Coordinates of C-alpha atoms and ligand atoms in Angstrom, one line a residue:
X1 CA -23.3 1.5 0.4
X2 CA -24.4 -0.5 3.4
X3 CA -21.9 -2.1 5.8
X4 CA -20.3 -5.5 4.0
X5 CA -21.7 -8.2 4.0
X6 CA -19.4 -10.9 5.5
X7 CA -20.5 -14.0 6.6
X8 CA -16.9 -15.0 7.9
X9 CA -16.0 -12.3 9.7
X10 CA -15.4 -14.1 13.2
X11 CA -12.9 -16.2 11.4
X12 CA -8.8 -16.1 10.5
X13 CA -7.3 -14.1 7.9
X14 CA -6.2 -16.7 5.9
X15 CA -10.0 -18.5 5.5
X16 CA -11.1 -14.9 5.4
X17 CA -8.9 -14.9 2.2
X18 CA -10.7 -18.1 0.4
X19 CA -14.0 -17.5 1.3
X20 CA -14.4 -13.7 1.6
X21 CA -16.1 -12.5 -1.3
X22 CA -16.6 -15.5 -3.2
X23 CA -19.5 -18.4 -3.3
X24 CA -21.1 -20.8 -5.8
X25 CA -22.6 -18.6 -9.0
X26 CA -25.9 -18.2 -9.0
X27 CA -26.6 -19.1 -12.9
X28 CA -24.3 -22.3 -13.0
X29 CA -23.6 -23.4 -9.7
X30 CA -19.2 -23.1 -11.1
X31 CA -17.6 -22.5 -7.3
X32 CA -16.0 -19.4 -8.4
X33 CA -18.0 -16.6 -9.5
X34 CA -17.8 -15.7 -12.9
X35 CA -15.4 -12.7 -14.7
X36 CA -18.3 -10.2 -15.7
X37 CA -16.6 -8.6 -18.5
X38 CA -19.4 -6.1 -19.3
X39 CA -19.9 -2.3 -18.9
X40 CA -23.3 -2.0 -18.8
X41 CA -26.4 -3.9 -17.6
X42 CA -30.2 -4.2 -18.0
X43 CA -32.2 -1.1 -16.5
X44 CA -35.0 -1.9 -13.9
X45 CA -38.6 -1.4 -16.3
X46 CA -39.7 1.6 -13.9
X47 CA -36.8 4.1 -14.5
X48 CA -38.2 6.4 -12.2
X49 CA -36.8 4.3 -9.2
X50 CA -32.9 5.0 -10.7
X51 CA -30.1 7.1 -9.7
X52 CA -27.5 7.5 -12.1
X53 CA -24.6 8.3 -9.6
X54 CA -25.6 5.4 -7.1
X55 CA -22.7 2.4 -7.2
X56 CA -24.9 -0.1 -5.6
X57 CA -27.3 -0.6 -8.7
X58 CA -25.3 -2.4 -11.7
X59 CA -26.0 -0.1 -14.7
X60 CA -23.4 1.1 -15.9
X61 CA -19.3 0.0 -14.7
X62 CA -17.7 2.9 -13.7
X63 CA -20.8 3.0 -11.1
X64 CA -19.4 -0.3 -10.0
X65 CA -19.0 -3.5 -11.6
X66 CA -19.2 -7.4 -10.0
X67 CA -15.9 -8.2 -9.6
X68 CA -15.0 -4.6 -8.2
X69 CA -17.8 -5.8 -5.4
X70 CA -16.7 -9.1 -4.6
X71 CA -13.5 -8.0 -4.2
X72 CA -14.3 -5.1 -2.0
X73 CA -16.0 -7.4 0.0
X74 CA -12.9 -9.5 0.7
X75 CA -10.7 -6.4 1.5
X76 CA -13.0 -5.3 3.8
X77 CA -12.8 -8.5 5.3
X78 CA -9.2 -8.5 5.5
X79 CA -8.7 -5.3 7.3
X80 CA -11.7 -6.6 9.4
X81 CA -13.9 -3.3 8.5
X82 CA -16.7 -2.5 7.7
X83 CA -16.1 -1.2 4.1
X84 CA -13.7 -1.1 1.4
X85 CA -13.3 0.6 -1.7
X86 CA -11.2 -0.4 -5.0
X87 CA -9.9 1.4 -7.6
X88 CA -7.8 1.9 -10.1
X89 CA -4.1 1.6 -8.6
X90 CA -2.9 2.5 -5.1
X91 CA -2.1 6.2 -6.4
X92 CA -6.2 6.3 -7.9
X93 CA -6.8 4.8 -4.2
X94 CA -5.0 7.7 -2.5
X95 CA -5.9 10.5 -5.2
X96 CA -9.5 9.7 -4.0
X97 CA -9.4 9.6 -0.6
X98 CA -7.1 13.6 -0.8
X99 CA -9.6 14.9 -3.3
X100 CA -12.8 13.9 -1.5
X101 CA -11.5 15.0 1.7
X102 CA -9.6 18.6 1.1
X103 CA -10.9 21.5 -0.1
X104 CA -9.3 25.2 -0.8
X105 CA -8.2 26.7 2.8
X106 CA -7.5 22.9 4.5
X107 CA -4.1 22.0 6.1
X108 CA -3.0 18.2 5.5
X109 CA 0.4 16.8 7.6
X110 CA 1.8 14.3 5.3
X111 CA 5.7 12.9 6.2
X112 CA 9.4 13.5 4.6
X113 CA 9.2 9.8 2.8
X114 CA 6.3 9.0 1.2
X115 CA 5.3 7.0 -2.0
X116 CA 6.2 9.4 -4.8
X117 CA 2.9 10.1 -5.6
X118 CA 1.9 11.3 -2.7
X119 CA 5.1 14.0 -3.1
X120 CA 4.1 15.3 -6.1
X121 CA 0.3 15.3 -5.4
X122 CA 0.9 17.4 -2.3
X123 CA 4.3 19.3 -3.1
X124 CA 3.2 20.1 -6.9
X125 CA -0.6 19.4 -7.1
X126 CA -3.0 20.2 -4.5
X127 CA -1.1 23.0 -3.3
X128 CA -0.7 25.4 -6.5
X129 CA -4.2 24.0 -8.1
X130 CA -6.3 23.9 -5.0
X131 CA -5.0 26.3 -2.6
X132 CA -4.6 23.3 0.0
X133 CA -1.8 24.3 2.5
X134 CA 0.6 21.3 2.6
X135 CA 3.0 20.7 5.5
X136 CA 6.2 18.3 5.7
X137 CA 7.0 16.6 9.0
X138 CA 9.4 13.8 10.6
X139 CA 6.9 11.6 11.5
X140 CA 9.3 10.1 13.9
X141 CA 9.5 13.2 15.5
X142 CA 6.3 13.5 17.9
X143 CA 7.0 17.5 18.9
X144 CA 7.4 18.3 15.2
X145 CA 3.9 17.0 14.5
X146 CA 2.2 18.2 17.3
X147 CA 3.8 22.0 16.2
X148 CA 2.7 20.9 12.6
X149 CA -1.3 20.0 13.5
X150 CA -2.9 23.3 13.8
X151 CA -6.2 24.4 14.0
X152 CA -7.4 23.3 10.6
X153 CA -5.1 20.8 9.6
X154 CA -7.8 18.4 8.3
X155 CA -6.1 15.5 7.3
X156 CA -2.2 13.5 8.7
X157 CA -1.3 11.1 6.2
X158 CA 1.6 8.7 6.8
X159 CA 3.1 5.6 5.3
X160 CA 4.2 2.6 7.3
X161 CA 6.6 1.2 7.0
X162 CA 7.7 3.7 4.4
X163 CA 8.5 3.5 0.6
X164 CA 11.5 3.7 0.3
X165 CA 13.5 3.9 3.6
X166 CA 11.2 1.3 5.3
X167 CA 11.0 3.6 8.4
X168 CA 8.5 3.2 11.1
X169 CA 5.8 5.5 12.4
X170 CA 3.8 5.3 15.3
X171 CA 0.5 4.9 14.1
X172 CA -1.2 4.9 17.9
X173 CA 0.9 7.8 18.9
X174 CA 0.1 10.1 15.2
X175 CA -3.8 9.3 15.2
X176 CA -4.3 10.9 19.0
X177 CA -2.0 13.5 18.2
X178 CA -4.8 14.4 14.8
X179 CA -7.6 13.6 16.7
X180 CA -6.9 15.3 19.9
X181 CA -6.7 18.4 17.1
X182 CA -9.7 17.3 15.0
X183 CA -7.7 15.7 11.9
X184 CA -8.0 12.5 10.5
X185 CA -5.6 10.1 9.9
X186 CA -4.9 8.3 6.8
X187 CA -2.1 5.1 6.8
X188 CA -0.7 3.9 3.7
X189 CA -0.7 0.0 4.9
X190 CA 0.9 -1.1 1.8
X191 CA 4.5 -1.9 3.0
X192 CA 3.3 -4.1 6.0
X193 CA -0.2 -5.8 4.4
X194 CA -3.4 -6.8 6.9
X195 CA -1.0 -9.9 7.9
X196 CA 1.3 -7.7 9.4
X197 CA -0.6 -4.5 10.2
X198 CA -4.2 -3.1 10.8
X199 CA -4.4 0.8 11.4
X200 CA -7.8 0.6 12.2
X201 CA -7.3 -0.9 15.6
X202 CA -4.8 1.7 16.0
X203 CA -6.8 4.5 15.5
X204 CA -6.6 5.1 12.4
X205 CA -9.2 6.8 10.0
X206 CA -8.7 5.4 6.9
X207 CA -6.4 2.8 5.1
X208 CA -4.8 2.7 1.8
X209 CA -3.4 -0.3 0.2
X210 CA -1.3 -0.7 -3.0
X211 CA -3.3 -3.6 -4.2
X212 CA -0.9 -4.3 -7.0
X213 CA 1.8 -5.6 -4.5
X214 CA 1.5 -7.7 -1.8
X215 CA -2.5 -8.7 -1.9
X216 CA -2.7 -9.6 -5.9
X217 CA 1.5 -10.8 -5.5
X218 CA 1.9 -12.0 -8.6
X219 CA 2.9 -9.1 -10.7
X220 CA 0.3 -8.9 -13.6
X221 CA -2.8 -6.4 -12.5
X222 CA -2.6 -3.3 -10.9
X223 CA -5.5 -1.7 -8.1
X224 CA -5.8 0.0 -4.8
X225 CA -7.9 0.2 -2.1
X226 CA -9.2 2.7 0.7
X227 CA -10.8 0.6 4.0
X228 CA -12.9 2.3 6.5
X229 CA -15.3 2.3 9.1
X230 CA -16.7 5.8 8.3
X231 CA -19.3 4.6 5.8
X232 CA -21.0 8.3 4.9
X233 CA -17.0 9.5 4.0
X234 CA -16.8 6.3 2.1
X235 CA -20.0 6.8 -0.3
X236 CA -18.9 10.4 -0.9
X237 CA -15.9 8.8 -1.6
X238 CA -17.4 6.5 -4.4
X239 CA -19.6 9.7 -5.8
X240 CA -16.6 12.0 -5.6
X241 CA -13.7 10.3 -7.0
X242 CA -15.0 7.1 -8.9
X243 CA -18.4 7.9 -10.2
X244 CA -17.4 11.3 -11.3
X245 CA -13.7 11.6 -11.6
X246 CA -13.8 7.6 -13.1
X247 CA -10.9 5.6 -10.8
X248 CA -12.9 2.5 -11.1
X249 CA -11.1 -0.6 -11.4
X250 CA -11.4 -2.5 -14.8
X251 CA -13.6 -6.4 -14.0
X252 CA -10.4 -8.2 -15.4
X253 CA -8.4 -6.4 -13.2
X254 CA -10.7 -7.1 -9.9
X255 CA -10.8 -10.5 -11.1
X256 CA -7.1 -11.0 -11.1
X257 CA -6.5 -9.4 -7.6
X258 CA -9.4 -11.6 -6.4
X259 CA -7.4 -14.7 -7.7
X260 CA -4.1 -13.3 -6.2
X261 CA -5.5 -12.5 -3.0
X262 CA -6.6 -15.7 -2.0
X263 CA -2.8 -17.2 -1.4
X264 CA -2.1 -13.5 0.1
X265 CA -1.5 -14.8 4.3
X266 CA 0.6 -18.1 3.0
X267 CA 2.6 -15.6 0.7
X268 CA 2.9 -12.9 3.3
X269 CA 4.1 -15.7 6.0
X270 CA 7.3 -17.0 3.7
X271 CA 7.9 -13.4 2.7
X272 CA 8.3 -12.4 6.3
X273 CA 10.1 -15.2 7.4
X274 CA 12.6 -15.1 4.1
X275 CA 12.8 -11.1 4.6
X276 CA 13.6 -11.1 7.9
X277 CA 16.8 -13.9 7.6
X278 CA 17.9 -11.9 4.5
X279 CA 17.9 -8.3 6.6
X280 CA 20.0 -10.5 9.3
X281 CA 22.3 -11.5 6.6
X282 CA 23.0 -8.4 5.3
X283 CA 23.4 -6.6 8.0
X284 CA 26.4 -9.2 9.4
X285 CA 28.2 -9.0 5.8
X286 CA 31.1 -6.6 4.6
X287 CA 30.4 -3.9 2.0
X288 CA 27.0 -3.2 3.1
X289 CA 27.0 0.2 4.7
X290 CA 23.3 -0.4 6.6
X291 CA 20.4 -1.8 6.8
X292 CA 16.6 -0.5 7.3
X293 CA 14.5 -2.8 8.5
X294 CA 11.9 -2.9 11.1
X295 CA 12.3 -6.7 12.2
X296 CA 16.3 -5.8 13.4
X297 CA 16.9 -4.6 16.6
X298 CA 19.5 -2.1 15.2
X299 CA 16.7 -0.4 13.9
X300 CA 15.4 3.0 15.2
X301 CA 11.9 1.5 15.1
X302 CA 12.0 -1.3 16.1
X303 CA 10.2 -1.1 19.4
X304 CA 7.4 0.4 17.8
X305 CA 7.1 -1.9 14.9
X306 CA 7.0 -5.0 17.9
X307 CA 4.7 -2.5 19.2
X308 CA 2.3 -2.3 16.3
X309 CA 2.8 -5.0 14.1
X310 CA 2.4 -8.7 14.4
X311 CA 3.5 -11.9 12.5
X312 CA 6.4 -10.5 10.9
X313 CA 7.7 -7.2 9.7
X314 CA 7.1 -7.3 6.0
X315 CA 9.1 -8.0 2.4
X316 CA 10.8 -4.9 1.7
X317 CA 14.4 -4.0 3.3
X318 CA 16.4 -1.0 2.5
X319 CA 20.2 -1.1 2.5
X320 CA 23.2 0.9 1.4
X321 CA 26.4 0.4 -0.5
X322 CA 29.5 2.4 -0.3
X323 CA 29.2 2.6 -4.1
X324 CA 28.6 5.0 -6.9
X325 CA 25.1 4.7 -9.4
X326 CA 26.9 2.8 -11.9
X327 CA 28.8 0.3 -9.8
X328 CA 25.5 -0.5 -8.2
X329 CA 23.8 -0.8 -12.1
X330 CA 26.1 -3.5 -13.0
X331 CA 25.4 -5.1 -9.8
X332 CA 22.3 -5.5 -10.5
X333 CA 22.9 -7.0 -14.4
X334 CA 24.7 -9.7 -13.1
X335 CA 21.8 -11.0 -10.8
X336 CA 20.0 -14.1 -11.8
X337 CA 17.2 -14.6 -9.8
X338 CA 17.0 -11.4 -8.4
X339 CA 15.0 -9.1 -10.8
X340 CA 15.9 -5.8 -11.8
X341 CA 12.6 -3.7 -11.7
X342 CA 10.5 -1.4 -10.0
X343 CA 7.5 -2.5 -7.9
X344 CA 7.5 -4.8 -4.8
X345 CA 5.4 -7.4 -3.3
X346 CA 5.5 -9.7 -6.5
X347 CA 6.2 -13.3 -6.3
X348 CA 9.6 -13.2 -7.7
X349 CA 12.5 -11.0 -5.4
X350 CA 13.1 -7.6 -6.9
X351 CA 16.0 -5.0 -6.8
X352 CA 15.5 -1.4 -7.3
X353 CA 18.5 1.2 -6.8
X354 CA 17.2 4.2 -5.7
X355 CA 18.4 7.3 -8.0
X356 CA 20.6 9.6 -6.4
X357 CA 19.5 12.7 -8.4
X358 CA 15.6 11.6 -6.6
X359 CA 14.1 15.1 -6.2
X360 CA 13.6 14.5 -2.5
X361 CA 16.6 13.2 -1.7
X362 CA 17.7 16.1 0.4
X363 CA 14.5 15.2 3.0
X364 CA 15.3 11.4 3.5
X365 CA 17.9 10.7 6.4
X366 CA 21.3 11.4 5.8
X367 CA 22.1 7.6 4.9
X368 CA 19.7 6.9 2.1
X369 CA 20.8 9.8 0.2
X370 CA 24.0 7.3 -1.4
X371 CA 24.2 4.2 -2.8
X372 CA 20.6 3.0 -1.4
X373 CA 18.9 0.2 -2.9
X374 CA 15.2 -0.4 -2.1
X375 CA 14.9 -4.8 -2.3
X376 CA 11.4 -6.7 -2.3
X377 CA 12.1 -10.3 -1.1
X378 CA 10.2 -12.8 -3.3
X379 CA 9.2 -16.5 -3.1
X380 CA 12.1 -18.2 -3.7
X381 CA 13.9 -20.3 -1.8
X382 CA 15.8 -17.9 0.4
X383 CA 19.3 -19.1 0.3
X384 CA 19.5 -18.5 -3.5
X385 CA 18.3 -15.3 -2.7
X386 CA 21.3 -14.5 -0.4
X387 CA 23.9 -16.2 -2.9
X388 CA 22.5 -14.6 -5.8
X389 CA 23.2 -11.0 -3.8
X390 CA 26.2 -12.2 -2.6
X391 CA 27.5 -13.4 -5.7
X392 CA 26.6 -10.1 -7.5
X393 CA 28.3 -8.4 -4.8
X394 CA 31.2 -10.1 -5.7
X395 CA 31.4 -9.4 -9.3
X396 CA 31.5 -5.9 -8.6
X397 CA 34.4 -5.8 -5.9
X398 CA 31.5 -5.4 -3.0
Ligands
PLP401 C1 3.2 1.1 -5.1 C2 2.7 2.0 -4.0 C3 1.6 2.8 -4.1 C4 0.9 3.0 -5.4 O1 0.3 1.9 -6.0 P1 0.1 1.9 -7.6 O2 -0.7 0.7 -7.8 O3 1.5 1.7 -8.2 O4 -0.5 3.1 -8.0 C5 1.2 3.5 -3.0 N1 1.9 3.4 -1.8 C6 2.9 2.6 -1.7 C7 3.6 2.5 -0.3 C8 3.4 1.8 -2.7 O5 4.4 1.0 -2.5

């Protein structure tokens, strides 16, 4: 595909996140465009002028469907690049971007905490099927990845901040230490969100973002997307993984995001703000063993997350409890507004103890191997965030 189209590109994020993407329909004039609920379209009269892999033509939806389009358009605009791709959930986003780039023989760097996915792709998958070597480092540790990016290593993935520790990585620092050794570097952007973060201007190669938290916010549709500049990777991208492997996002589901996405800088702004007085909170009350988040200056990262991040430092903090897995459980029943479930980045705050029989447990930092609790601050008003927590803590002798 061509560079995006994007008439509002010299403007803000948040009127890049009303208007990117969307104008008057052509057939009615409505101001929104239309849900195209269809998965295949008329063919041009002279079929010898079709490919059947392109994703530009509208044929058929896996090639690519309307709303799929439109909101590629906006993402792009939101990372301010000049393409964007959307699939099928932040893992389909990620599976794509590993499978188009490694083959049999290739070294990828990828870090100690990563999204599980990623763990299993590399540490189970890719590995034994594909004969891709796959190496484990402390991103925080600078010597340990320059020893770990040997001749050959083709790709350095990282994740910041992390899921689940909410650790911070350098991203400047990582993407000259791949390039300087011909790698690329992929960023997992989900944690902070364009608001917060943009790898691009930091070097980096490629950009994956969990659509299904903080853009679409809202809980109810689940996509992904990979943003770069490198337009030739990104149609072999599209040919590779969604025309022939079939990651496409479904209309409905593009739709939806679209819809969520527009209120995402507003959203991002009071989740910053709310996340940030909650971190402070916690970190000042009894019972809590620590905190992980990059907007406290207790944190290891801190400096670098000033560094490399802007408007705020993002809606998930990590914290422990000097408690065991069942103390914590009914913790978590007696919450109230607070809800107990996996995911992030939804509208309403949610609490998510992280399992201390986790199969990677043994490569977080010592801390976050007991009593941890992964927590994605939501919309509501803040203080009955903390007094919900508090009370809960309470109940439970904490
Ligand atoms: C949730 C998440 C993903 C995966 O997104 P899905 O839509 O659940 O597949 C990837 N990376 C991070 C950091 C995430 O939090």
């Amino acid at each position: 595909m061509a560079k995006k189209d994007n008439k509002f590109s010299e403007y803000g994020i948040a009127t890049q996140a009303v208007h990117t993407g969307t104008d008057y329909d052509e057939g009615t004039g409505a101001v929104r465009r239309p849900l195209h609920m269809a998965n295949s379209y008329k063919l041009p009269d002279d079929l010898s002028t079709v490919n059947y892999s392109s994703t530009d033509l509208l044929m058929y939806s896996r090639n690519g469907n309307p709303n799929q389009h439109w909101l590629e358009e906006k993402i792009a605009g939101l990372y301010n690049a000049d393409d964007a791709i959307v699939l099928a959930s932040g893992v389909a986003a990620l599976h794509a971007l590993f499978w188009t780039l490694l083959k049999s023989g290739d070294r990828v760097v990828y870090p100690n905490v990563s999204y599980m996915a990623v763990y299993r792709m590399f540490h189970e998958l890719f590995n034994k099927k594909f004969n891709v070597e796959t190496v484990i480092v402390d991103m925080t540790d600078l010597e340990a990845v320059k020893r770990a990016i040997t001749p050959g290593t083709k790709l350095v993935h990282i994740e910041t901040p992390d899921n689940p520790t909410v650790g911070v990585t350098d991203i400047e620092a990582i993407a000259k230490i791949a390039h300087e050794n011909g790698a690329l570097l992929s960023v997992d952007n989900t944690f902070a969100s364009p608001l917060n973060q943009q790898p691009l201007e930091l070097g980096a190669d490629f950009v994956v973002d969990a659509l299904t938290k903080f853009i679409n916010g809202h809980g109810d549709a689940q996509g992904g997307a990979i943003i770069s500049n490198d337009l030739k990777t990104m149609d072999r991208i599209r040919y590779e993984a969604q025309v022939n492997v079939g990651s496409v996002i479904s209309p409905f589901n593009a739709w939806q995001i679209f819809r969520g996405s527009v209120t995402f800088p507003l959203r991002m702004q009071r989740i910053n703000e709310s996340a940030q007085k909650i971190a402070e909170w916690l970190e000042q009350r009894e019972n809590i063993t620590f905190v992980s988040y990059p907007g406290l200056k207790s944190n290891p990262g801190y400096e670098i997350a000033k560094k490399q991040m802007k408007n705020g430092y993002g809606g998930v903090i990590s914290f422990g409890l000097n408690a065991d897995d069942k103390t914590i459980e009914r913790m978590c029943a007696k919450l109230k507004v607070i809800t107990f479930a996996v995911s992030l980045g939804h509208d309403e705050s949610l609490i998510f103890p992280q399992p201390s029989y986790d199969e990677r447990i043994n490569l977080y930092p010592e801390k976050f191997r007991n009593g941890f609790i992964r927590f994605s601050v939501g919309l509501e008003d803040v203080d009955d965030i903390i007094s919900d927590l508090n009370l809960a803590l309470l109940s439970v002798n904490l």
